[in-house]
GROMACS .gro file of C-alpha atoms in nm:
model
  139
    1MET     CA    1  10.940   9.573   9.794
    2ASN     CA    2  11.018   9.865  10.021
    3ARG     CA    3  11.395   9.873  10.074
    4PRO     CA    4  11.633  10.131  10.224
    5HIS     CA    5  11.752  10.409   9.993
    6SER     CA    6  12.116  10.299  10.023
    7GLU     CA    7  12.026   9.944   9.912
    8THR     CA    8  11.838  10.078   9.609
    9LEU     CA    9  12.140  10.290   9.510
   10SER     CA   10  12.370   9.989   9.552
   11ILE     CA   11  12.150   9.778   9.324
   12LEU     CA   12  12.135  10.054   9.062
   13ALA     CA   13  12.513  10.107   9.082
   14ARG     CA   14  12.569   9.739   8.995
   15SER     CA   15  12.309   9.733   8.718
   16GLY     CA   16  12.409   9.712   8.353
   17GLY     CA   17  12.463  10.049   8.190
   18GLU     CA   18  12.247   9.977   7.886
   19ALA     CA   19  11.953   9.861   8.100
   20LEU     CA   20  11.980  10.174   8.316
   21LYS     CA   21  11.994  10.406   8.014
   22ALA     CA   22  11.699  10.238   7.842
   23PHE     CA   23  11.483  10.255   8.154
   24GLY     CA   24  11.596  10.608   8.243
   25GLU     CA   25  11.489  10.723   7.896
   26THR     CA   26  11.134  10.603   7.966
   27LEU     CA   27  11.119  10.823   8.279
   28LEU     CA   28  11.201  11.152   8.106
   29PRO     CA   29  10.844  11.225   7.987
   30HIS     CA   30  10.712  11.164   8.340
   31LEU     CA   31  10.970  11.380   8.515
   32GLY     CA   32  10.937  11.698   8.311
   33ASP     CA   33  11.196  11.969   8.376
   34VAL     CA   34  11.496  11.863   8.578
   35ASP     CA   35  11.813  12.051   8.664
   36VAL     CA   36  12.147  11.875   8.627
   37GLN     CA   37  12.348  11.971   8.936
   38LYS     CA   38  12.653  11.755   8.869
   39SER     CA   39  12.780  11.532   8.589
   40GLN     CA   40  13.145  11.439   8.622
   41THR     CA   41  13.402  11.165   8.636
   42GLY     CA   42  13.662  11.139   8.906
   43LEU     CA   43  13.867  10.913   9.126
   44VAL     CA   44  13.763  10.782   9.468
   45MET     CA   45  13.979  10.593   9.714
   46LEU     CA   46  13.901  10.223   9.760
   47PRO     CA   47  13.915  10.146  10.134
   48MET     CA   48  13.999   9.794  10.253
   49ARG     CA   49  14.038   9.634  10.592
   50ASP     CA   50  14.325   9.404  10.682
   51THR     CA   51  14.145   9.107  10.838
   52ALA     CA   52  14.452   8.986  11.027
   53GLN     CA   53  14.529   9.309  11.211
   54GLY     CA   54  14.199   9.492  11.169
   55THR     CA   55  14.359   9.804  11.024
   56SER     CA   56  14.214  10.005  10.739
   57PHE     CA   57  14.414  10.106  10.433
   58HIS     CA   58  14.351  10.235  10.081
   59LEU     CA   59  14.396   9.970   9.813
   60GLY     CA   60  14.399  10.227   9.534
   61GLU     CA   61  14.174  10.454   9.332
   62VAL     CA   62  13.864  10.375   9.128
   63LEU     CA   63  13.738  10.579   8.832
   64VAL     CA   64  13.371  10.670   8.882
   65SER     CA   65  13.099  10.866   8.705
   66GLU     CA   66  12.878  11.080   8.927
   67ALA     CA   67  12.552  11.262   8.857
   68GLN     CA   68  12.309  11.470   9.061
   69ILE     CA   69  11.975  11.575   8.918
   70LYS     CA   70  11.733  11.805   9.097
   71GLN     CA   71  11.362  11.866   9.058
   72GLY     CA   72  11.227  12.120   9.303
   73GLU     CA   73  11.375  12.024   9.640
   74ILE     CA   74  11.429  11.657   9.548
   75LEU     CA   75  11.779  11.546   9.454
   76GLY     CA   76  11.847  11.226   9.258
   77TYR     CA   77  12.194  11.075   9.282
   78GLY     CA   78  12.396  10.829   9.079
   79MET     CA   79  12.755  10.703   9.106
   80ARG     CA   80  12.895  10.412   8.910
   81LYS     CA   81  13.231  10.258   8.835
   82GLY     CA   82  13.380  10.367   8.507
   83ARG     CA   83  13.339  10.655   8.268
   84ASP     CA   84  12.973  10.610   8.165
   85LEU     CA   85  12.816  10.945   8.253
   86GLU     CA   86  12.490  10.857   8.076
   87ALA     CA   87  12.442  10.552   8.300
   88ALA     CA   88  12.515  10.765   8.609
   89MET     CA   89  12.256  11.019   8.488
   90ALA     CA   90  12.002  10.741   8.430
   91MET     CA   91  12.068  10.612   8.781
   92ALA     CA   92  12.008  10.963   8.918
   93LEU     CA   93  11.682  10.987   8.718
   94ILE     CA   94  11.556  10.660   8.866
   95ASP     CA   95  11.652  10.775   9.216
   96LEU     CA   96  11.478  11.108   9.159
   97ALA     CA   97  11.162  10.940   9.029
   98LEU     CA   98  11.147  10.704   9.329
   99GLN     CA   99  11.192  10.988   9.577
  100ALA     CA  100  10.934  11.206   9.398
  101GLY     CA  101  10.681  10.923   9.379
  102ILE     CA  102  10.679  10.932   8.997
  103ALA     CA  103  10.636  10.600   8.810
  104THR     CA  104  10.705  10.428   9.142
  105SER     CA  105  10.573  10.087   9.042
  106ASP     CA  106  10.780  10.086   8.720
  107CYS     CA  107  11.093  10.196   8.908
  108THR     CA  108  11.041   9.943   9.186
  109SER     CA  109  10.984   9.668   8.932
  110PHE     CA  110  11.304   9.765   8.749
  111VAL     CA  111  11.509   9.767   9.073
  112ASP     CA  112  11.358   9.432   9.181
  113THR     CA  113  11.445   9.275   8.845
  114GLN     CA  114  11.800   9.408   8.863
  115HIS     CA  115  11.832   9.275   9.220
  116ARG     CA  116  11.717   8.926   9.117
  117GLN     CA  117  11.962   8.922   8.824
  118GLN     CA  118  12.248   9.035   9.049
  119ASP     CA  119  12.162   8.769   9.310
  120ALA     CA  120  12.162   8.499   9.042
  121ALA     CA  121  12.498   8.618   8.906
  122ASP     CA  122  12.642   8.628   9.259
  123ARG     CA  123  12.520   8.273   9.330
  124ALA     CA  124  12.674   8.149   9.005
  125THR     CA  125  13.006   8.311   9.095
  126LEU     CA  126  13.000   8.164   9.446
  127CYS     CA  127  12.928   7.818   9.301
  128LYS     CA  128  13.232   7.850   9.074
  129VAL     CA  129  13.447   7.958   9.370
  130GLU     CA  130  13.318   7.673   9.585
  131ALA     CA  131  13.406   7.422   9.312
  132THR     CA  132  13.773   7.525   9.340
  133ARG     CA  133  13.789   7.528   9.721
  134VAL     CA  134  14.055   7.304   9.870
  135ASN     CA  135  14.005   7.149  10.210
  136MET     CA  136  14.348   7.169  10.369
  137GLU     CA  137  14.260   6.902  10.629
  138THR     CA  138  14.253   6.637  10.355
  139PHE     CA  139  14.626   6.678  10.280
   0.00000   0.00000   0.00000
């Protein structure tokens, strides 16, 4: 499936760290020499929107791991919640491979599988939430 770059990064950012690292490891022989541009942890502000008044505010800070990997003129990027720099690097490797057209079918298959798993988990969560919903009109 051909999806926007931002959607692919969102799927990879929500993927399990171990799955990312295992798949990223398989890409290394195909990618050859890469240059690590950035590998760091840091805090980013978490923006929220007040639905009643429509104003934006910052709820707090989130610890993230960020990686940038370059091959030639192509830059792969990864940012994930938490302190797992290896998972952020693996995410950047997958992004780099997709942009460079390297192991595209394997990468696309991995992203598609992750997307299906995330959709299933989201549906399960929504079903649990729906089971606790109270209809205030019945009171």
